[in-house]
Amino acid sequence: MPAKVIVRNLSKRYGGVEAVRGVSFEIEAGEIFGLLGPNGAGKTTTLECLVGLREADAGELKVCGLDARKHPQEVKQRIGVALQSTALQDKITPREALKLFGSFYREHAEPAALLARFALTEKADARFDTLSGGQRQRLALALAFVNTPELVLLDEPTTGLDPQARRELHAEILQMKRDGHTVLLTTHYLDEAEQLCDRIAIIDHGRVIATGAPHELIARSSASQSVTLVTIPAVGAERLARVPGVNELRCDGATARFRTERPTETLAALAALLAEQRVELVELQVKKASLEDVFVGLTKRADGVTSPGAEQASVAPKASAGSRGSPR
Ligand code: ATP
């Protein structure tokens, strides 16, 4: 199956600001794909170019098999978009908004079905300005689904929501994938990306610095594992610091915390040391690196001037793919 989204060498500048500098990635059909990056990295600009809200300066953009730069109106019929905040008139109700948005499309779903799907039936006739943040976000998703889109683009869909509302939206996003939609989302929540996304691209300073499945990026990264060690009596900090692979050592009484990039070697040497010193092991915890560790490591290293080889962390896509907003 051809890729649902192909972005090649996308560039966009705002006056003197090079917001996007040669971004490339592909999204397979049926995938949940995450765009991650620090504030100002170029995620929203990339997304806005894809959905025709901004004109790219250069690059190739293919969406649902169409050239998105040449046929933006046709692309809009096939996608659903939920931008960072949905601005609707205060007095409009969810039912009216769904009817209005539906009228912009050749084919559209019935408002009642969308209200039920996004748990808004009870609020169907409530004014927009009386909806809670979570209800507004659910309405944004419902609006993104009004044309039964092949590809859904969600820009920070869970920002500002409480943990329960976030969980509900996660369930909605996973349901979109199960229903065969391709999903592109941007997020600042690394745990969310790790949990939801089949693959991600990390963008920094307008460039892609890594792409791949979250677990592949973690496995390939040099992000170190964290170790907590409690012994009676304490092993001295000086002695622990000499164990191969031990980095960022912090000792507090009987508890020592450190990181290691070579856990097997470090733990073997540690076990020998404890036996030799005849100290009692009370607790030993080894925690794998998280996507957050990888993200922080990569974006810190990239810091402004990314090296030409910065796309090194690329991992081949799995066969599998989409966000919200103004549909027009
Ligand atoms: P965030 O995570 O904070 O939403 P982002 O990764 O989505 O950030 P963009 O909103 O795409 O980043 O912004 C990329 C760069 O382009 C930033 O330096 C931003 O200040 C700049 N920028 C974005 N929109 C405009 C605009 N309309 N005019 C001028 N500069 C802009």
PDB file of N, CA, C and O in Angstrom, residues 71-122:
ATOM      1  N   HIS A  71      -3.133  20.423  -5.089  1.00  0.00           N
ATOM      2  CA  HIS A  71      -4.571  20.140  -4.953  1.00  0.00           C
ATOM      3  C   HIS A  71      -5.032  20.245  -3.500  1.00  0.00           C
ATOM      4  O   HIS A  71      -5.574  19.276  -2.952  1.00  0.00           O
ATOM      5  N   PRO A  72      -4.833  21.394  -2.870  1.00  0.00           N
ATOM      6  CA  PRO A  72      -5.173  21.500  -1.445  1.00  0.00           C
ATOM      7  C   PRO A  72      -6.661  21.274  -1.166  1.00  0.00           C
ATOM      8  O   PRO A  72      -7.023  20.679  -0.154  1.00  0.00           O
ATOM      9  N   GLN A  73      -7.528  21.691  -2.070  1.00  0.00           N
ATOM     10  CA  GLN A  73      -8.969  21.534  -1.811  1.00  0.00           C
ATOM     11  C   GLN A  73      -9.378  20.068  -1.830  1.00  0.00           C
ATOM     12  O   GLN A  73     -10.182  19.614  -1.015  1.00  0.00           O
ATOM     13  N   GLU A  74      -8.788  19.323  -2.748  1.00  0.00           N
ATOM     14  CA  GLU A  74      -9.085  17.890  -2.846  1.00  0.00           C
ATOM     15  C   GLU A  74      -8.560  17.174  -1.601  1.00  0.00           C
ATOM     16  O   GLU A  74      -9.224  16.290  -1.052  1.00  0.00           O
ATOM     17  N   VAL A  75      -7.391  17.583  -1.138  1.00  0.00           N
ATOM     18  CA  VAL A  75      -6.811  16.983   0.077  1.00  0.00           C
ATOM     19  C   VAL A  75      -7.750  17.220   1.258  1.00  0.00           C
ATOM     20  O   VAL A  75      -8.002  16.325   2.066  1.00  0.00           O
ATOM     21  N   LYS A  76      -8.309  18.417   1.349  1.00  0.00           N
ATOM     22  CA  LYS A  76      -9.174  18.757   2.489  1.00  0.00           C
ATOM     23  C   LYS A  76     -10.413  17.874   2.575  1.00  0.00           C
ATOM     24  O   LYS A  76     -10.970  17.664   3.650  1.00  0.00           O
ATOM     25  N   GLN A  77     -10.851  17.375   1.434  1.00  0.00           N
ATOM     26  CA  GLN A  77     -12.014  16.469   1.442  1.00  0.00           C
ATOM     27  C   GLN A  77     -11.670  15.135   2.110  1.00  0.00           C
ATOM     28  O   GLN A  77     -12.533  14.424   2.577  1.00  0.00           O
ATOM     29  N   ARG A  78     -10.364  14.792   2.107  1.00  0.00           N
ATOM     30  CA  ARG A  78      -9.955  13.458   2.551  1.00  0.00           C
ATOM     31  C   ARG A  78      -9.390  13.418   3.968  1.00  0.00           C
ATOM     32  O   ARG A  78      -9.093  12.346   4.486  1.00  0.00           O
ATOM     33  N   ILE A  79      -9.173  14.606   4.554  1.00  0.00           N
ATOM     34  CA  ILE A  79      -8.514  14.628   5.863  1.00  0.00           C
ATOM     35  C   ILE A  79      -9.398  15.308   6.910  1.00  0.00           C
ATOM     36  O   ILE A  79     -10.312  16.072   6.573  1.00  0.00           O
ATOM     37  N   GLY A  80      -9.100  15.011   8.184  1.00  0.00           N
ATOM     38  CA  GLY A  80      -9.751  15.706   9.290  1.00  0.00           C
ATOM     39  C   GLY A  80      -8.656  16.333  10.128  1.00  0.00           C
ATOM     40  O   GLY A  80      -7.606  15.725  10.318  1.00  0.00           O
ATOM     41  N   VAL A  81      -8.884  17.558  10.592  1.00  0.00           N
ATOM     42  CA  VAL A  81      -7.820  18.272  11.294  1.00  0.00           C
ATOM     43  C   VAL A  81      -8.342  18.850  12.597  1.00  0.00           C
ATOM     44  O   VAL A  81      -9.409  19.466  12.628  1.00  0.00           O
ATOM     45  N   ALA A  82      -7.600  18.637  13.687  1.00  0.00           N
ATOM     46  CA  ALA A  82      -7.916  19.304  14.956  1.00  0.00           C
ATOM     47  C   ALA A  82      -6.694  20.106  15.365  1.00  0.00           C
ATOM     48  O   ALA A  82      -5.664  19.531  15.701  1.00  0.00           O
ATOM     49  N   LEU A  83      -6.781  21.412  15.271  1.00  0.00           N
ATOM     50  CA  LEU A  83      -5.648  22.273  15.616  1.00  0.00           C
ATOM     51  C   LEU A  83      -5.575  22.485  17.128  1.00  0.00           C
ATOM     52  O   LEU A  83      -6.417  21.980  17.866  1.00  0.00           O
ATOM     53  N   GLN A  84      -4.541  23.256  17.579  1.00  0.00           N
ATOM     54  CA  GLN A  84      -4.287  23.351  19.020  1.00  0.00           C
ATOM     55  C   GLN A  84      -5.458  23.894  19.814  1.00  0.00           C
ATOM     56  O   GLN A  84      -5.705  23.482  20.921  1.00  0.00           O
ATOM     57  N   SER A  85      -6.168  24.861  19.269  1.00  0.00           N
ATOM     58  CA  SER A  85      -7.376  25.295  19.970  1.00  0.00           C
ATOM     59  C   SER A  85      -8.455  25.546  18.920  1.00  0.00           C
ATOM     60  O   SER A  85      -8.179  26.048  17.840  1.00  0.00           O
ATOM     61  N   THR A  86      -9.632  25.120  19.283  1.00  0.00           N
ATOM     62  CA  THR A  86     -10.732  25.259  18.343  1.00  0.00           C
ATOM     63  C   THR A  86     -11.523  26.502  18.705  1.00  0.00           C
ATOM     64  O   THR A  86     -12.075  26.591  19.794  1.00  0.00           O
ATOM     65  N   ALA A  87     -11.526  27.460  17.828  1.00  0.00           N
ATOM     66  CA  ALA A  87     -12.271  28.686  18.111  1.00  0.00           C
ATOM     67  C   ALA A  87     -13.603  28.610  17.383  1.00  0.00           C
ATOM     68  O   ALA A  87     -13.646  28.611  16.157  1.00  0.00           O
ATOM     69  N   LEU A  88     -14.665  28.490  18.152  1.00  0.00           N
ATOM     70  CA  LEU A  88     -16.007  28.508  17.564  1.00  0.00           C
ATOM     71  C   LEU A  88     -16.763  29.655  18.215  1.00  0.00           C
ATOM     72  O   LEU A  88     -16.384  30.133  19.282  1.00  0.00           O
ATOM     73  N   GLN A  89     -17.838  30.043  17.585  1.00  0.00           N
ATOM     74  CA  GLN A  89     -18.657  31.109  18.187  1.00  0.00           C
ATOM     75  C   GLN A  89     -19.177  30.644  19.542  1.00  0.00           C
ATOM     76  O   GLN A  89     -19.568  29.468  19.683  1.00  0.00           O
ATOM     77  N   ASP A  90     -19.230  31.568  20.498  1.00  0.00           N
ATOM     78  CA  ASP A  90     -19.665  31.209  21.854  1.00  0.00           C
ATOM     79  C   ASP A  90     -21.027  30.539  21.887  1.00  0.00           C
ATOM     80  O   ASP A  90     -21.282  29.647  22.672  1.00  0.00           O
ATOM     81  N   LYS A  91     -21.917  31.008  21.001  1.00  0.00           N
ATOM     82  CA  LYS A  91     -23.307  30.556  21.114  1.00  0.00           C
ATOM     83  C   LYS A  91     -23.605  29.280  20.341  1.00  0.00           C
ATOM     84  O   LYS A  91     -24.676  28.690  20.495  1.00  0.00           O
ATOM     85  N   ILE A  92     -22.689  28.857  19.501  1.00  0.00           N
ATOM     86  CA  ILE A  92     -22.981  27.688  18.654  1.00  0.00           C
ATOM     87  C   ILE A  92     -22.985  26.428  19.524  1.00  0.00           C
ATOM     88  O   ILE A  92     -22.236  26.330  20.512  1.00  0.00           O
ATOM     89  N   THR A  93     -23.829  25.489  19.199  1.00  0.00           N
ATOM     90  CA  THR A  93     -23.894  24.237  19.970  1.00  0.00           C
ATOM     91  C   THR A  93     -23.137  23.150  19.193  1.00  0.00           C
ATOM     92  O   THR A  93     -22.952  23.278  17.967  1.00  0.00           O
ATOM     93  N   PRO A  94     -22.733  22.063  19.876  1.00  0.00           N
ATOM     94  CA  PRO A  94     -22.060  20.974  19.169  1.00  0.00           C
ATOM     95  C   PRO A  94     -22.872  20.468  17.987  1.00  0.00           C
ATOM     96  O   PRO A  94     -22.338  20.258  16.898  1.00  0.00           O
ATOM     97  N   ARG A  95     -24.183  20.319  18.158  1.00  0.00           N
ATOM     98  CA  ARG A  95     -25.009  19.794  17.065  1.00  0.00           C
ATOM     99  C   ARG A  95     -24.962  20.749  15.861  1.00  0.00           C
ATOM    100  O   ARG A  95     -24.774  20.320  14.723  1.00  0.00           O
ATOM    101  N   GLU A  96     -25.086  22.079  16.148  1.00  0.00           N
ATOM    102  CA  GLU A  96     -25.064  23.054  15.050  1.00  0.00           C
ATOM    103  C   GLU A  96     -23.696  23.089  14.363  1.00  0.00           C
ATOM    104  O   GLU A  96     -23.607  23.158  13.136  1.00  0.00           O
ATOM    105  N   ALA A  97     -22.630  22.995  15.189  1.00  0.00           N
ATOM    106  CA  ALA A  97     -21.282  23.066  14.605  1.00  0.00           C
ATOM    107  C   ALA A  97     -21.047  21.865  13.686  1.00  0.00           C
ATOM    108  O   ALA A  97     -20.494  22.005  12.580  1.00  0.00           O
ATOM    109  N   LEU A  98     -21.496  20.693  14.126  1.00  0.00           N
ATOM    110  CA  LEU A  98     -21.291  19.493  13.307  1.00  0.00           C
ATOM    111  C   LEU A  98     -22.077  19.578  11.998  1.00  0.00           C
ATOM    112  O   LEU A  98     -21.603  19.168  10.940  1.00  0.00           O
ATOM    113  N   LYS A  99     -23.279  20.163  12.088  1.00  0.00           N
ATOM    114  CA  LYS A  99     -24.101  20.317  10.889  1.00  0.00           C
ATOM    115  C   LYS A  99     -23.431  21.303   9.912  1.00  0.00           C
ATOM    116  O   LYS A  99     -23.316  21.043   8.719  1.00  0.00           O
ATOM    117  N   LEU A 100     -22.939  22.400  10.492  1.00  0.00           N
ATOM    118  CA  LEU A 100     -22.300  23.430   9.671  1.00  0.00           C
ATOM    119  C   LEU A 100     -21.043  22.875   8.996  1.00  0.00           C
ATOM    120  O   LEU A 100     -20.866  23.004   7.777  1.00  0.00           O
ATOM    121  N   PHE A 101     -20.156  22.233   9.791  1.00  0.00           N
ATOM    122  CA  PHE A 101     -18.916  21.701   9.226  1.00  0.00           C
ATOM    123  C   PHE A 101     -19.227  20.625   8.184  1.00  0.00           C
ATOM    124  O   PHE A 101     -18.583  20.549   7.149  1.00  0.00           O
ATOM    125  N   GLY A 102     -20.243  19.802   8.471  1.00  0.00           N
ATOM    126  CA  GLY A 102     -20.612  18.742   7.528  1.00  0.00           C
ATOM    127  C   GLY A 102     -21.006  19.309   6.172  1.00  0.00           C
ATOM    128  O   GLY A 102     -20.744  18.708   5.122  1.00  0.00           O
ATOM    129  N   SER A 103     -21.621  20.515   6.183  1.00  0.00           N
ATOM    130  CA  SER A 103     -22.117  21.088   4.929  1.00  0.00           C
ATOM    131  C   SER A 103     -20.973  21.492   3.992  1.00  0.00           C
ATOM    132  O   SER A 103     -21.190  21.755   2.818  1.00  0.00           O
ATOM    133  N   PHE A 104     -19.726  21.512   4.532  1.00  0.00           N
ATOM    134  CA  PHE A 104     -18.598  21.895   3.680  1.00  0.00           C
ATOM    135  C   PHE A 104     -18.070  20.720   2.854  1.00  0.00           C
ATOM    136  O   PHE A 104     -17.198  20.891   2.021  1.00  0.00           O
ATOM    137  N   TYR A 105     -18.572  19.533   3.137  1.00  0.00           N
ATOM    138  CA  TYR A 105     -18.022  18.337   2.488  1.00  0.00           C
ATOM    139  C   TYR A 105     -19.037  17.664   1.582  1.00  0.00           C
ATOM    140  O   TYR A 105     -20.235  17.692   1.861  1.00  0.00           O
ATOM    141  N   ARG A 106     -18.489  16.998   0.563  1.00  0.00           N
ATOM    142  CA  ARG A 106     -19.361  16.237  -0.347  1.00  0.00           C
ATOM    143  C   ARG A 106     -20.060  15.121   0.427  1.00  0.00           C
ATOM    144  O   ARG A 106     -21.230  14.869   0.276  1.00  0.00           O
ATOM    145  N   GLU A 107     -19.273  14.408   1.257  1.00  0.00           N
ATOM    146  CA  GLU A 107     -19.866  13.346   2.070  1.00  0.00           C
ATOM    147  C   GLU A 107     -19.625  13.670   3.528  1.00  0.00           C
ATOM    148  O   GLU A 107     -18.528  14.100   3.882  1.00  0.00           O
ATOM    149  N   HIS A 108     -20.659  13.454   4.356  1.00  0.00           N
ATOM    150  CA  HIS A 108     -20.461  13.777   5.773  1.00  0.00           C
ATOM    151  C   HIS A 108     -21.285  12.880   6.671  1.00  0.00           C
ATOM    152  O   HIS A 108     -22.339  12.368   6.268  1.00  0.00           O
ATOM    153  N   ALA A 109     -20.785  12.704   7.913  1.00  0.00           N
ATOM    154  CA  ALA A 109     -21.472  11.837   8.863  1.00  0.00           C
ATOM    155  C   ALA A 109     -22.613  12.606   9.532  1.00  0.00           C
ATOM    156  O   ALA A 109     -22.615  13.848   9.564  1.00  0.00           O
ATOM    157  N   GLU A 110     -23.574  11.862  10.072  1.00  0.00           N
ATOM    158  CA  GLU A 110     -24.702  12.491  10.759  1.00  0.00           C
ATOM    159  C   GLU A 110     -24.251  13.050  12.112  1.00  0.00           C
ATOM    160  O   GLU A 110     -23.546  12.365  12.858  1.00  0.00           O
ATOM    161  N   PRO A 111     -24.665  14.279  12.483  1.00  0.00           N
ATOM    162  CA  PRO A 111     -24.273  14.839  13.775  1.00  0.00           C
ATOM    163  C   PRO A 111     -24.594  13.914  14.946  1.00  0.00           C
ATOM    164  O   PRO A 111     -23.765  13.737  15.848  1.00  0.00           O
ATOM    165  N   ALA A 112     -25.776  13.269  14.933  1.00  0.00           N
ATOM    166  CA  ALA A 112     -26.162  12.434  16.087  1.00  0.00           C
ATOM    167  C   ALA A 112     -25.162  11.301  16.305  1.00  0.00           C
ATOM    168  O   ALA A 112     -24.802  10.970  17.437  1.00  0.00           O
ATOM    169  N   ALA A 113     -24.687  10.714  15.194  1.00  0.00           N
ATOM    170  CA  ALA A 113     -23.740   9.602  15.302  1.00  0.00           C
ATOM    171  C   ALA A 113     -22.414  10.094  15.875  1.00  0.00           C
ATOM    172  O   ALA A 113     -21.801   9.437  16.725  1.00  0.00           O
ATOM    173  N   LEU A 114     -21.970  11.262  15.441  1.00  0.00           N
ATOM    174  CA  LEU A 114     -20.697  11.806  15.935  1.00  0.00           C
ATOM    175  C   LEU A 114     -20.817  12.224  17.396  1.00  0.00           C
ATOM    176  O   LEU A 114     -19.887  12.036  18.192  1.00  0.00           O
ATOM    177  N   LEU A 115     -21.978  12.785  17.755  1.00  0.00           N
ATOM    178  CA  LEU A 115     -22.178  13.184  19.159  1.00  0.00           C
ATOM    179  C   LEU A 115     -22.097  11.955  20.064  1.00  0.00           C
ATOM    180  O   LEU A 115     -21.478  11.986  21.125  1.00  0.00           O
ATOM    181  N   ALA A 116     -22.689  10.863  19.603  1.00  0.00           N
ATOM    182  CA  ALA A 116     -22.666   9.634  20.409  1.00  0.00           C
ATOM    183  C   ALA A 116     -21.251   9.083  20.465  1.00  0.00           C
ATOM    184  O   ALA A 116     -20.737   8.727  21.526  1.00  0.00           O
ATOM    185  N   ARG A 117     -20.580   9.052  19.325  1.00  0.00           N
ATOM    186  CA  ARG A 117     -19.235   8.473  19.250  1.00  0.00           C
ATOM    187  C   ARG A 117     -18.258   9.211  20.176  1.00  0.00           C
ATOM    188  O   ARG A 117     -17.398   8.610  20.805  1.00  0.00           O
ATOM    189  N   PHE A 118     -18.402  10.539  20.284  1.00  0.00           N
ATOM    190  CA  PHE A 118     -17.469  11.315  21.092  1.00  0.00           C
ATOM    191  C   PHE A 118     -18.081  11.742  22.432  1.00  0.00           C
ATOM    192  O   PHE A 118     -17.657  12.720  23.035  1.00  0.00           O
ATOM    193  N   ALA A 119     -19.058  10.988  22.899  1.00  0.00           N
ATOM    194  CA  ALA A 119     -19.667  11.165  24.219  1.00  0.00           C
ATOM    195  C   ALA A 119     -20.131  12.604  24.456  1.00  0.00           C
ATOM    196  O   ALA A 119     -19.862  13.216  25.493  1.00  0.00           O
ATOM    197  N   LEU A 120     -20.839  13.156  23.463  1.00  0.00           N
ATOM    198  CA  LEU A 120     -21.303  14.542  23.572  1.00  0.00           C
ATOM    199  C   LEU A 120     -22.824  14.658  23.453  1.00  0.00           C
ATOM    200  O   LEU A 120     -23.354  15.774  23.380  1.00  0.00           O
ATOM    201  N   THR A 121     -23.504  13.522  23.472  1.00  0.00           N
ATOM    202  CA  THR A 121     -24.950  13.573  23.264  1.00  0.00           C
ATOM    203  C   THR A 121     -25.617  14.480  24.292  1.00  0.00           C
ATOM    204  O   THR A 121     -26.475  15.302  23.947  1.00  0.00           O
ATOM    205  N   GLU A 122     -25.154  14.345  25.561  1.00  0.00           N
ATOM    206  CA  GLU A 122     -25.773  15.163  26.619  1.00  0.00           C
ATOM    207  C   GLU A 122     -25.536  16.658  26.420  1.00  0.00           C
ATOM    208  O   GLU A 122     -26.267  17.489  26.938  1.00  0.00           O
TER     209      GLU A 122
END
